[in-house]
CSV table of N, CA, C and O in Angstrom, one decimal:
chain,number,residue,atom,x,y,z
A,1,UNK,N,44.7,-60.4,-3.5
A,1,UNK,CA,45.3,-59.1,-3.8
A,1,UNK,C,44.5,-58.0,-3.1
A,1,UNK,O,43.3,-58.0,-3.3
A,2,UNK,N,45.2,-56.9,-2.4
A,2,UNK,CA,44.2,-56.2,-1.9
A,2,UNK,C,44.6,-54.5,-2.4
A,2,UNK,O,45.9,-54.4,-2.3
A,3,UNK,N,44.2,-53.5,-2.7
A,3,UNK,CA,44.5,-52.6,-3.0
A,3,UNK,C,43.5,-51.6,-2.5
A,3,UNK,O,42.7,-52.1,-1.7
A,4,UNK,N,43.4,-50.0,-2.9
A,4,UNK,CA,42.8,-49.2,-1.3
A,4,UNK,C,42.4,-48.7,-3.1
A,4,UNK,O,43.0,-48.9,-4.1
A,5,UNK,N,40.6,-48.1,-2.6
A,5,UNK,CA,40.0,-47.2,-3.7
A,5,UNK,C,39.3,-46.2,-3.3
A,5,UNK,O,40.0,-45.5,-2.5
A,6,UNK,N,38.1,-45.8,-3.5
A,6,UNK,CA,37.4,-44.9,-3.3
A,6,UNK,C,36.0,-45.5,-3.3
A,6,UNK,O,35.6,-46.0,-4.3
A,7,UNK,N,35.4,-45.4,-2.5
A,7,UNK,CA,33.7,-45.6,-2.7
A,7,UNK,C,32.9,-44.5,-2.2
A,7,UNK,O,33.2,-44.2,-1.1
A,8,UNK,N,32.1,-43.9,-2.8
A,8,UNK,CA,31.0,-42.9,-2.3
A,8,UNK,C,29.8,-43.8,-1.6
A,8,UNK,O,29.1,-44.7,-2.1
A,9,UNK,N,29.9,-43.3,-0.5
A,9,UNK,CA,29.0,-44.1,1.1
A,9,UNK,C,27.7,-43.3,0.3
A,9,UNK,O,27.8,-42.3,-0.4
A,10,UNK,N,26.7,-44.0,0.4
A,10,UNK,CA,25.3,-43.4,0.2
A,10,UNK,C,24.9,-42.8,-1.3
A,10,UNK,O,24.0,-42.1,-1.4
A,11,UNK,N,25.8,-43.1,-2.6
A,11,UNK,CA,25.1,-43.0,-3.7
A,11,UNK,C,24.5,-44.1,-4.4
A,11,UNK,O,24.6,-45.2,-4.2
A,12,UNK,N,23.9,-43.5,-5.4
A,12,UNK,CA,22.8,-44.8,-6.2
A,12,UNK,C,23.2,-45.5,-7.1
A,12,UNK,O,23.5,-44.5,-7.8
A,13,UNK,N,23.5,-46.3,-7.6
A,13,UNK,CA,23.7,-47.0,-9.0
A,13,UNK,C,22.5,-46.9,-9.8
A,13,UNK,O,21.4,-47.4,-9.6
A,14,UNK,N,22.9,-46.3,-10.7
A,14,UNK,CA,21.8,-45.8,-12.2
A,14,UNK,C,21.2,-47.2,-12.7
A,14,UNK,O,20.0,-47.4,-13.1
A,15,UNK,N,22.3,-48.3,-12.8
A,15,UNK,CA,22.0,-49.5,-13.5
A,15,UNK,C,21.0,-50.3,-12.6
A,15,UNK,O,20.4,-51.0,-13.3
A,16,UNK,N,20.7,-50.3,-11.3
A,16,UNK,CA,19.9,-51.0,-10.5
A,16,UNK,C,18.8,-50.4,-10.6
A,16,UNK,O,18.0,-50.9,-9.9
A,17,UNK,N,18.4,-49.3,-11.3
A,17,UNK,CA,17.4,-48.5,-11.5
A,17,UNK,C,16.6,-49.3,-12.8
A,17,UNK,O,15.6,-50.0,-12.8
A,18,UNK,N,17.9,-49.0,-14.2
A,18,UNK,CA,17.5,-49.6,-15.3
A,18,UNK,C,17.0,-51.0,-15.1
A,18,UNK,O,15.8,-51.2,-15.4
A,19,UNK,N,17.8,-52.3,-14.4
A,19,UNK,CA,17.0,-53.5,-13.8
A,19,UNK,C,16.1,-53.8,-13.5
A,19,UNK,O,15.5,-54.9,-13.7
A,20,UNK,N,15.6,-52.4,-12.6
A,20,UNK,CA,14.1,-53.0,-12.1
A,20,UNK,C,12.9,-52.3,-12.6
A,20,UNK,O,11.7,-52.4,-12.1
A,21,UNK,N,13.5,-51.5,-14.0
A,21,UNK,CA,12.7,-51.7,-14.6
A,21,UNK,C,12.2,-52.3,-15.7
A,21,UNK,O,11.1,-52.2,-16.3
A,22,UNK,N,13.5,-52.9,-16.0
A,22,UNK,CA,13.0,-54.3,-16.9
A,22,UNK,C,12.6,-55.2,-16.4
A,22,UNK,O,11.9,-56.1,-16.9
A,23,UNK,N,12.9,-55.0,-15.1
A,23,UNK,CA,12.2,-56.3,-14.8
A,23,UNK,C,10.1,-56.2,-14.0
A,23,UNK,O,9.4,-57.1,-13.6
A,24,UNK,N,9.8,-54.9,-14.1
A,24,UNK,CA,8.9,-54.7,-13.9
A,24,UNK,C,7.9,-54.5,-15.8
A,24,UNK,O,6.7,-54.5,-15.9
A,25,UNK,N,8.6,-54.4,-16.6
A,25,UNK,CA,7.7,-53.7,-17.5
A,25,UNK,C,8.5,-54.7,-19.0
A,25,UNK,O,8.0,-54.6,-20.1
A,26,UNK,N,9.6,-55.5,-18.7
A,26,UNK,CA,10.1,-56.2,-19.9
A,26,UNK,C,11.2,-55.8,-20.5
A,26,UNK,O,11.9,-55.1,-19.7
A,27,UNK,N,11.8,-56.0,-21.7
A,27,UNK,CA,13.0,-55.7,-22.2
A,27,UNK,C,12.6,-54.4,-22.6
A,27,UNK,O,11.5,-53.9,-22.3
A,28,UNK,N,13.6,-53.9,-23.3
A,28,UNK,CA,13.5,-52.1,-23.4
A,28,UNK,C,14.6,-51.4,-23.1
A,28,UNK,O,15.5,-51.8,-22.3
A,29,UNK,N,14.5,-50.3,-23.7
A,29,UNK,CA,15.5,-49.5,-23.3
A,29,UNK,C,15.0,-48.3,-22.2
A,29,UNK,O,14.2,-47.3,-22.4
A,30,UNK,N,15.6,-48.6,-20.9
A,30,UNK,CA,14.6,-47.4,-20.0
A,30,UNK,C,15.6,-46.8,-19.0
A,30,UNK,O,15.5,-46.5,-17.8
A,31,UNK,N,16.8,-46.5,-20.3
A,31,UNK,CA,17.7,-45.7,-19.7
A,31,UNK,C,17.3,-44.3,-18.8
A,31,UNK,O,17.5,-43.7,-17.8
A,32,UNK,N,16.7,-44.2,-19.9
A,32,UNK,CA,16.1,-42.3,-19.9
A,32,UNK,C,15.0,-42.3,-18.5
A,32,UNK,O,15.1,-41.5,-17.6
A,33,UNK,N,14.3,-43.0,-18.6
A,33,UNK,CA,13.4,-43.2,-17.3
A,33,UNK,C,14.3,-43.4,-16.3
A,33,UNK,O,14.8,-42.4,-15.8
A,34,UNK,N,14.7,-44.7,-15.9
A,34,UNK,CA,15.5,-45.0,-15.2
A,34,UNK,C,16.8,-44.0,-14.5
A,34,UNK,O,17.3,-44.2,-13.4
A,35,UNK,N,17.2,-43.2,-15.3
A,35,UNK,CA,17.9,-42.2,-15.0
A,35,UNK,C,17.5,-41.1,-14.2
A,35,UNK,O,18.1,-40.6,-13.2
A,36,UNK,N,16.2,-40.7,-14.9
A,36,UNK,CA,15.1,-40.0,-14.3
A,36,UNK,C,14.9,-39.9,-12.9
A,36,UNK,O,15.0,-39.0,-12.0
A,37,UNK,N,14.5,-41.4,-12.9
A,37,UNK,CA,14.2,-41.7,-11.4
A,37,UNK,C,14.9,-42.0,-10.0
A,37,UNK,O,14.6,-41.9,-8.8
A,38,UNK,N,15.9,-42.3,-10.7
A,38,UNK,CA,17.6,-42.5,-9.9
A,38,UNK,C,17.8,-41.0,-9.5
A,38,UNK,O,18.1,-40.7,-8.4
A,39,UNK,N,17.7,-40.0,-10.6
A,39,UNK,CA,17.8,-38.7,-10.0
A,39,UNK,C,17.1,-38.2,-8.7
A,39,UNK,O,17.7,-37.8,-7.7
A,40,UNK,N,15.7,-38.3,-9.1
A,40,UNK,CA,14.5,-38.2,-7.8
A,40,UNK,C,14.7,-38.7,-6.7
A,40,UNK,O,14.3,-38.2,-5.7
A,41,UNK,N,15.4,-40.3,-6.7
A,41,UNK,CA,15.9,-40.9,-5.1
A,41,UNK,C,16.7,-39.9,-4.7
A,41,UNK,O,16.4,-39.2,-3.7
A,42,UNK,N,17.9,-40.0,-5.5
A,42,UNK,CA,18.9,-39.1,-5.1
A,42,UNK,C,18.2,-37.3,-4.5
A,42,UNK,O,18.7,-36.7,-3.5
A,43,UNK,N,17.5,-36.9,-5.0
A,43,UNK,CA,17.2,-35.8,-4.5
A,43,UNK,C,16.4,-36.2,-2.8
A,43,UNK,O,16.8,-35.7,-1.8
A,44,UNK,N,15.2,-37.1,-3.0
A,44,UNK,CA,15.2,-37.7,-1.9
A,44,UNK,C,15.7,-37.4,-0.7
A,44,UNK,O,15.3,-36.6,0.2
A,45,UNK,N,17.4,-38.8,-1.1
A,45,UNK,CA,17.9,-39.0,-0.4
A,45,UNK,C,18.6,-37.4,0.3
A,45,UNK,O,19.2,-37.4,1.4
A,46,UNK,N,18.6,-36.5,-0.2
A,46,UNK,CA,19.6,-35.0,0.2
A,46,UNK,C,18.6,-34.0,0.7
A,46,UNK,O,19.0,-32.8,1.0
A,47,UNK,N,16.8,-34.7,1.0
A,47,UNK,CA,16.4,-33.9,1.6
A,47,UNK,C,16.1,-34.2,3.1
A,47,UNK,O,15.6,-35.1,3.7
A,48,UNK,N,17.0,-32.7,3.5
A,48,UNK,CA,16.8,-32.7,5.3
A,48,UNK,C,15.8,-32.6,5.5
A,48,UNK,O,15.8,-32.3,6.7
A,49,UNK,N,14.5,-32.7,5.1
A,49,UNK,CA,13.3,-32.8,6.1
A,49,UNK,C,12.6,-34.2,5.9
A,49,UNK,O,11.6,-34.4,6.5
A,50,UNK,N,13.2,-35.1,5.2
A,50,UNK,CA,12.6,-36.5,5.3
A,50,UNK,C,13.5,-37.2,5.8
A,50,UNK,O,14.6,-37.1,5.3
A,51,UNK,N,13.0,-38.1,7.0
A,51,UNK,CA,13.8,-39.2,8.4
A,51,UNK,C,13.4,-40.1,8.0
A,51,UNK,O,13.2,-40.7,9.1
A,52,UNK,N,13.2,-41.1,6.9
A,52,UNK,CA,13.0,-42.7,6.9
A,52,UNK,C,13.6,-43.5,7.7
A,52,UNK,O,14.0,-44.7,7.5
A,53,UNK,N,13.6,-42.9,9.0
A,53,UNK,CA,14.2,-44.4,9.8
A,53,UNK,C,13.6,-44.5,11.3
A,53,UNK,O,12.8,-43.6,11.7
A,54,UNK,N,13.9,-45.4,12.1
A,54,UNK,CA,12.8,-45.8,13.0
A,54,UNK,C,14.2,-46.3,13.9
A,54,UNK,O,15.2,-46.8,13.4
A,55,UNK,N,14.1,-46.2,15.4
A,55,UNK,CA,14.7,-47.2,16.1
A,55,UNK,C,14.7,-48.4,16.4
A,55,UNK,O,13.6,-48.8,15.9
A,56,UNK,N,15.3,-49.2,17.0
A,56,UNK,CA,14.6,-50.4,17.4
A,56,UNK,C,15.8,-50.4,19.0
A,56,UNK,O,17.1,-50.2,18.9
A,57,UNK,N,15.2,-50.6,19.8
A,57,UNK,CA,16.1,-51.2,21.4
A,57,UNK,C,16.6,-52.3,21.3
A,57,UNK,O,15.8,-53.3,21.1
A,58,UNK,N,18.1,-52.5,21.3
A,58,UNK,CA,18.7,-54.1,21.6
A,58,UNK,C,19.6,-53.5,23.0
A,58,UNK,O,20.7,-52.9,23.2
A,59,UNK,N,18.6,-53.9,23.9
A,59,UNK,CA,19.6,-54.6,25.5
A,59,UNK,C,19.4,-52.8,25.9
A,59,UNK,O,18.3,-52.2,26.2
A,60,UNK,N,20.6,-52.3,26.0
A,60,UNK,CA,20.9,-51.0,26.1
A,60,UNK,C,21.4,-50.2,25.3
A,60,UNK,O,21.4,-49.1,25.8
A,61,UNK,N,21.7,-50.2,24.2
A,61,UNK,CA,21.4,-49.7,22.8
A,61,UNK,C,20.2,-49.5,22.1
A,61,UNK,O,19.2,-50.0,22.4
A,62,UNK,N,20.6,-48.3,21.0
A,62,UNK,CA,19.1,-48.4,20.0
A,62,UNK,C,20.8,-48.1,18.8
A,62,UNK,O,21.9,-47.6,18.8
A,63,UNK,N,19.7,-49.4,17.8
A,63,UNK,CA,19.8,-49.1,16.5
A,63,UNK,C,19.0,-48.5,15.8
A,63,UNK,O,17.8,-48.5,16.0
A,64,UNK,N,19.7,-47.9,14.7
A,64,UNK,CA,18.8,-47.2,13.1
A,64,UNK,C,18.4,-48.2,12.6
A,64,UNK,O,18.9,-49.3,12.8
A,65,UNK,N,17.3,-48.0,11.6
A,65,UNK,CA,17.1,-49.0,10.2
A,65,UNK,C,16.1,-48.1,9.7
A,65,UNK,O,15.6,-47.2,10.2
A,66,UNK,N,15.9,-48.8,8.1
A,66,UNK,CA,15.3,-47.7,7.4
A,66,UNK,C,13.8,-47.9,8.3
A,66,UNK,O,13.6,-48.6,9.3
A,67,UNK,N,12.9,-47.2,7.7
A,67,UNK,CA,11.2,-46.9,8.5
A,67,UNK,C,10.9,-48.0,7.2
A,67,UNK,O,11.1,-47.6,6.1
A,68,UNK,N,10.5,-49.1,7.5
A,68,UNK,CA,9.3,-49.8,6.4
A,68,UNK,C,7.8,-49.2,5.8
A,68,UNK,O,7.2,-49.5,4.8
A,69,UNK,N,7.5,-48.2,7.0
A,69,UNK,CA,6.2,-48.0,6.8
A,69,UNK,C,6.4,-46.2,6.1
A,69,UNK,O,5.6,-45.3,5.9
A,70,UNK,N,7.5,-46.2,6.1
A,70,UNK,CA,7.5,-44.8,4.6
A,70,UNK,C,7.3,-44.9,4.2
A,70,UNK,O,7.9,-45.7,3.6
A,71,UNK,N,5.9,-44.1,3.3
A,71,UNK,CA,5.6,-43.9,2.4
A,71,UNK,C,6.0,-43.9,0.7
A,71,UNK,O,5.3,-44.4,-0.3
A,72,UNK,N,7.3,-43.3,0.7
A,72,UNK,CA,8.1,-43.1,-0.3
A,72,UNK,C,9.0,-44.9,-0.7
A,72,UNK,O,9.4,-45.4,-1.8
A,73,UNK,N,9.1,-45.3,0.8
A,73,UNK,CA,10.1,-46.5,0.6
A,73,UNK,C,9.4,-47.6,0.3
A,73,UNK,O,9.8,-48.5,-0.3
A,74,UNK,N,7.9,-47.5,0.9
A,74,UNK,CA,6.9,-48.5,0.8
A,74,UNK,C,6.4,-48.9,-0.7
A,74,UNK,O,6.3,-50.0,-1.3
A,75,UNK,N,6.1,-47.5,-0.9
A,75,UNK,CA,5.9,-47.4,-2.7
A,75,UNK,C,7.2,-48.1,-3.7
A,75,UNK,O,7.1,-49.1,-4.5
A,76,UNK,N,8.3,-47.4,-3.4
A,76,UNK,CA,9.3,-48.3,-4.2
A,76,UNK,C,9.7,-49.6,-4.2
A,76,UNK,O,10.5,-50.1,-5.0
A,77,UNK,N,9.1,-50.2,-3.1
A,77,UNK,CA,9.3,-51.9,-2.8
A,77,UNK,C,8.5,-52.2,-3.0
A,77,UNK,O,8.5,-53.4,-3.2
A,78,UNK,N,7.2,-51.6,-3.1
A,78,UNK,CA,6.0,-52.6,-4.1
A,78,UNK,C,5.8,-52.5,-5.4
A,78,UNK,O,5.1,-53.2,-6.1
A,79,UNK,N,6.6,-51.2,-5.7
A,79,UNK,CA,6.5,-51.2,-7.4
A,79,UNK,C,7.5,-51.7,-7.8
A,79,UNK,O,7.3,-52.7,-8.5
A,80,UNK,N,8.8,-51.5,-7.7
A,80,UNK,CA,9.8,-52.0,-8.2
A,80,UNK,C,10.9,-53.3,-7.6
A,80,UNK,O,11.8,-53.7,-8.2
A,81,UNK,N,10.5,-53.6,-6.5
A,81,UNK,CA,10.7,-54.5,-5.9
A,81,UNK,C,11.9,-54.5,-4.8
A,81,UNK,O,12.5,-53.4,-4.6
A,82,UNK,N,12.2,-55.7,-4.0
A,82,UNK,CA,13.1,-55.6,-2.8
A,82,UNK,C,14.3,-54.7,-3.2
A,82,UNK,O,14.6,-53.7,-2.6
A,83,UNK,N,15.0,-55.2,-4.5
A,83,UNK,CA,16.4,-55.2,-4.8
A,83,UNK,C,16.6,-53.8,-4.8
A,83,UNK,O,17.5,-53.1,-4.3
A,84,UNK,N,15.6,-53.2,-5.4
A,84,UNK,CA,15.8,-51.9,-5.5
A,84,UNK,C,15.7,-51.1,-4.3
A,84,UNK,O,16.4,-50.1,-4.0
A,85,UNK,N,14.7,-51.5,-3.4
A,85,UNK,CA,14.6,-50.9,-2.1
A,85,UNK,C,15.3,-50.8,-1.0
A,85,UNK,O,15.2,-50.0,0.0
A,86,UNK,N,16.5,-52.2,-1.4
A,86,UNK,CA,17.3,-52.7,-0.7
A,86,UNK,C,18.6,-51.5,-1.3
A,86,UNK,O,19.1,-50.9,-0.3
A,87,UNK,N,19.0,-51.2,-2.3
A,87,UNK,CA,19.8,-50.4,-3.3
A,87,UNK,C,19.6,-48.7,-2.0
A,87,UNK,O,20.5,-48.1,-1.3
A,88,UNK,N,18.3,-48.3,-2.1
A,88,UNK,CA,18.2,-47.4,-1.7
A,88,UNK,C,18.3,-47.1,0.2
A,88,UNK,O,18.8,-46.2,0.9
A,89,UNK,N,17.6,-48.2,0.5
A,89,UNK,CA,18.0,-48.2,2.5
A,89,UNK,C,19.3,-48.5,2.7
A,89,UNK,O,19.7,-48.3,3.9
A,90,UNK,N,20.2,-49.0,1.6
A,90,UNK,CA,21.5,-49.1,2.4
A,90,UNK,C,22.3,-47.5,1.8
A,90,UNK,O,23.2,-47.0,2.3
A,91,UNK,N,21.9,-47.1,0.9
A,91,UNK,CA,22.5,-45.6,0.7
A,91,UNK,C,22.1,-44.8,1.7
A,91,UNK,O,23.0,-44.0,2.2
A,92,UNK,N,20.3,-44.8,2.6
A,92,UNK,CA,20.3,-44.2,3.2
A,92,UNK,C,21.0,-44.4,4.5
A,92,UNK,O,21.5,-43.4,5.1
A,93,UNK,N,21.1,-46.0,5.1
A,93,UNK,CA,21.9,-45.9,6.0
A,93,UNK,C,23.5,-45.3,6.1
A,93,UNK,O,23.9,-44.7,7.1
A,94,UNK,N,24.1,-45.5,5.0
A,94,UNK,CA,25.4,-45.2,4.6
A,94,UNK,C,25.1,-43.8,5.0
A,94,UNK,O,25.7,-43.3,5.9
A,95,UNK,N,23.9,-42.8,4.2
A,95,UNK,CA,24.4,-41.5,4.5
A,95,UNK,C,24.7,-41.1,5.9
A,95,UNK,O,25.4,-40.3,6.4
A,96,UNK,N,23.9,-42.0,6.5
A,96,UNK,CA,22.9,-41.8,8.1
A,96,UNK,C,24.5,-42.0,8.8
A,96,UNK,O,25.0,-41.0,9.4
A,97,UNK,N,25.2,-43.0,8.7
A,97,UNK,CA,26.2,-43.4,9.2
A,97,UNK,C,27.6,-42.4,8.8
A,97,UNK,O,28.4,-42.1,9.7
A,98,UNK,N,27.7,-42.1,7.8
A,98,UNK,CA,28.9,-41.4,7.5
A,98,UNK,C,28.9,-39.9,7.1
A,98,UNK,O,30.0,-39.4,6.9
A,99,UNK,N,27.8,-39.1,6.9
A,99,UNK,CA,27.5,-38.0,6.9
A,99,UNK,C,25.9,-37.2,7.3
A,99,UNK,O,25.2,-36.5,6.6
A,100,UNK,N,25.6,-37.8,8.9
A,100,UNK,CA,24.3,-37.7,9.0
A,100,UNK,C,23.4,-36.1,8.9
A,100,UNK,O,22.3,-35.6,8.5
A,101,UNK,N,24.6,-35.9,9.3
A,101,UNK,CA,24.1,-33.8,9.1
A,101,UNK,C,24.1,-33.0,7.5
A,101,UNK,O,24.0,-31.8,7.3
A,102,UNK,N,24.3,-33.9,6.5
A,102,UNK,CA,24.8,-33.6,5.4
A,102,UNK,C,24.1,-34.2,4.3
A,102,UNK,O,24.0,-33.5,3.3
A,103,UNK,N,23.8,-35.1,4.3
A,103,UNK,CA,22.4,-35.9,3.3
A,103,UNK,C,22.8,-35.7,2.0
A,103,UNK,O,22.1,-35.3,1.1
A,104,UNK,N,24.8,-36.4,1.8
A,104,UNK,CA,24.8,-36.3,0.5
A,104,UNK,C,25.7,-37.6,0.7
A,104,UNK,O,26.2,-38.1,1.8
A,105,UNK,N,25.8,-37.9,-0.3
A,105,UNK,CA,27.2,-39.1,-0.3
A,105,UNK,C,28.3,-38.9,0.0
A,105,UNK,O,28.9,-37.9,-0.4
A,106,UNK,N,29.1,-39.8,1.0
A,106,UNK,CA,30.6,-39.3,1.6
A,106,UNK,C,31.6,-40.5,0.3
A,106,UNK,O,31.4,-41.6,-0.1
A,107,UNK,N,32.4,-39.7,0.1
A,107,UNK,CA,33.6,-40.2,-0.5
A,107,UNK,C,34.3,-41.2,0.4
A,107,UNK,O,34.8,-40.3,1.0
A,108,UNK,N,34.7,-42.0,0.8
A,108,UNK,CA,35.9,-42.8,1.5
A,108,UNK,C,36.9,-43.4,1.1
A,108,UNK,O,36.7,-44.1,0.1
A,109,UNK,N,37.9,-43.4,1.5
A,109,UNK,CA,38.8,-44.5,1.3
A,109,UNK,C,38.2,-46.0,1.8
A,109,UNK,O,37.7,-46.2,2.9
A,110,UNK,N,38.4,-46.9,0.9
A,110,UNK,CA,38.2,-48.4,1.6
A,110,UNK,C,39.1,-49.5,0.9
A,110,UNK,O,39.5,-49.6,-0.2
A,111,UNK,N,39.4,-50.2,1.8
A,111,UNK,CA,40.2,-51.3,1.6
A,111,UNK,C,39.4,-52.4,0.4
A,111,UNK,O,38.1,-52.5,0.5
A,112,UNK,N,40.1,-53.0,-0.5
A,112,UNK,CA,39.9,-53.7,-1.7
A,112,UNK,C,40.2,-54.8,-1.3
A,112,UNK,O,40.2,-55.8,-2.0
């Protein structure tokens, strides 16, 4: 079955936040943290003076990808781990891709 929805390109999920940090610190309730900090990516991610990304040359082309050796991105994949860091470089490429001059989440239509 396929039907058309909405997805916002480049925002966070709050719950992948809460996850890693249970899974860094135990069971608990670490909504409130977790929310917190999902905030602070998000602010992050909307500031025009940080470029987390790096090229790389394939053939005659260059691709984007996030920068590994950011500081900010480096820190979040060693404290909280891949999944989360993974959460956040594909929002950034999403922004990078569908609203690069704009550093906020794009709304889209997408196929279901």
């Amino acid at each position: 079955m396929f039907g058309i929805g909405v997805k916002r390109m480049g925002a966070l999920e709050s719950q992948l936040f809460v996850e890693a940090f249970e899974r860094k610190y135990g069971p608990g309730r670490y909504d409130d943290q977790a929310a917190m900090m999902c905030s602070r990516w998000e602010g992050y991610l909307k500031d025009p003076n940080w470029h987390p990304y790096t090229y790389i040359e394939e053939g005659n082309s260059r691709r984007v990808v996030p920068n590994e050796n950011d500081k900010r991105l480096r820190m979040l994949r060693r404290v909280y781990g891949r999944k989360l860091y993974n959460a956040v470089s594909t929002a950034l490429m999403q922004i990078h891709e569908y609203n690069p001059s704009g550093g906020v989440p794009y709304c889209g239509i997408v196929e279901l």
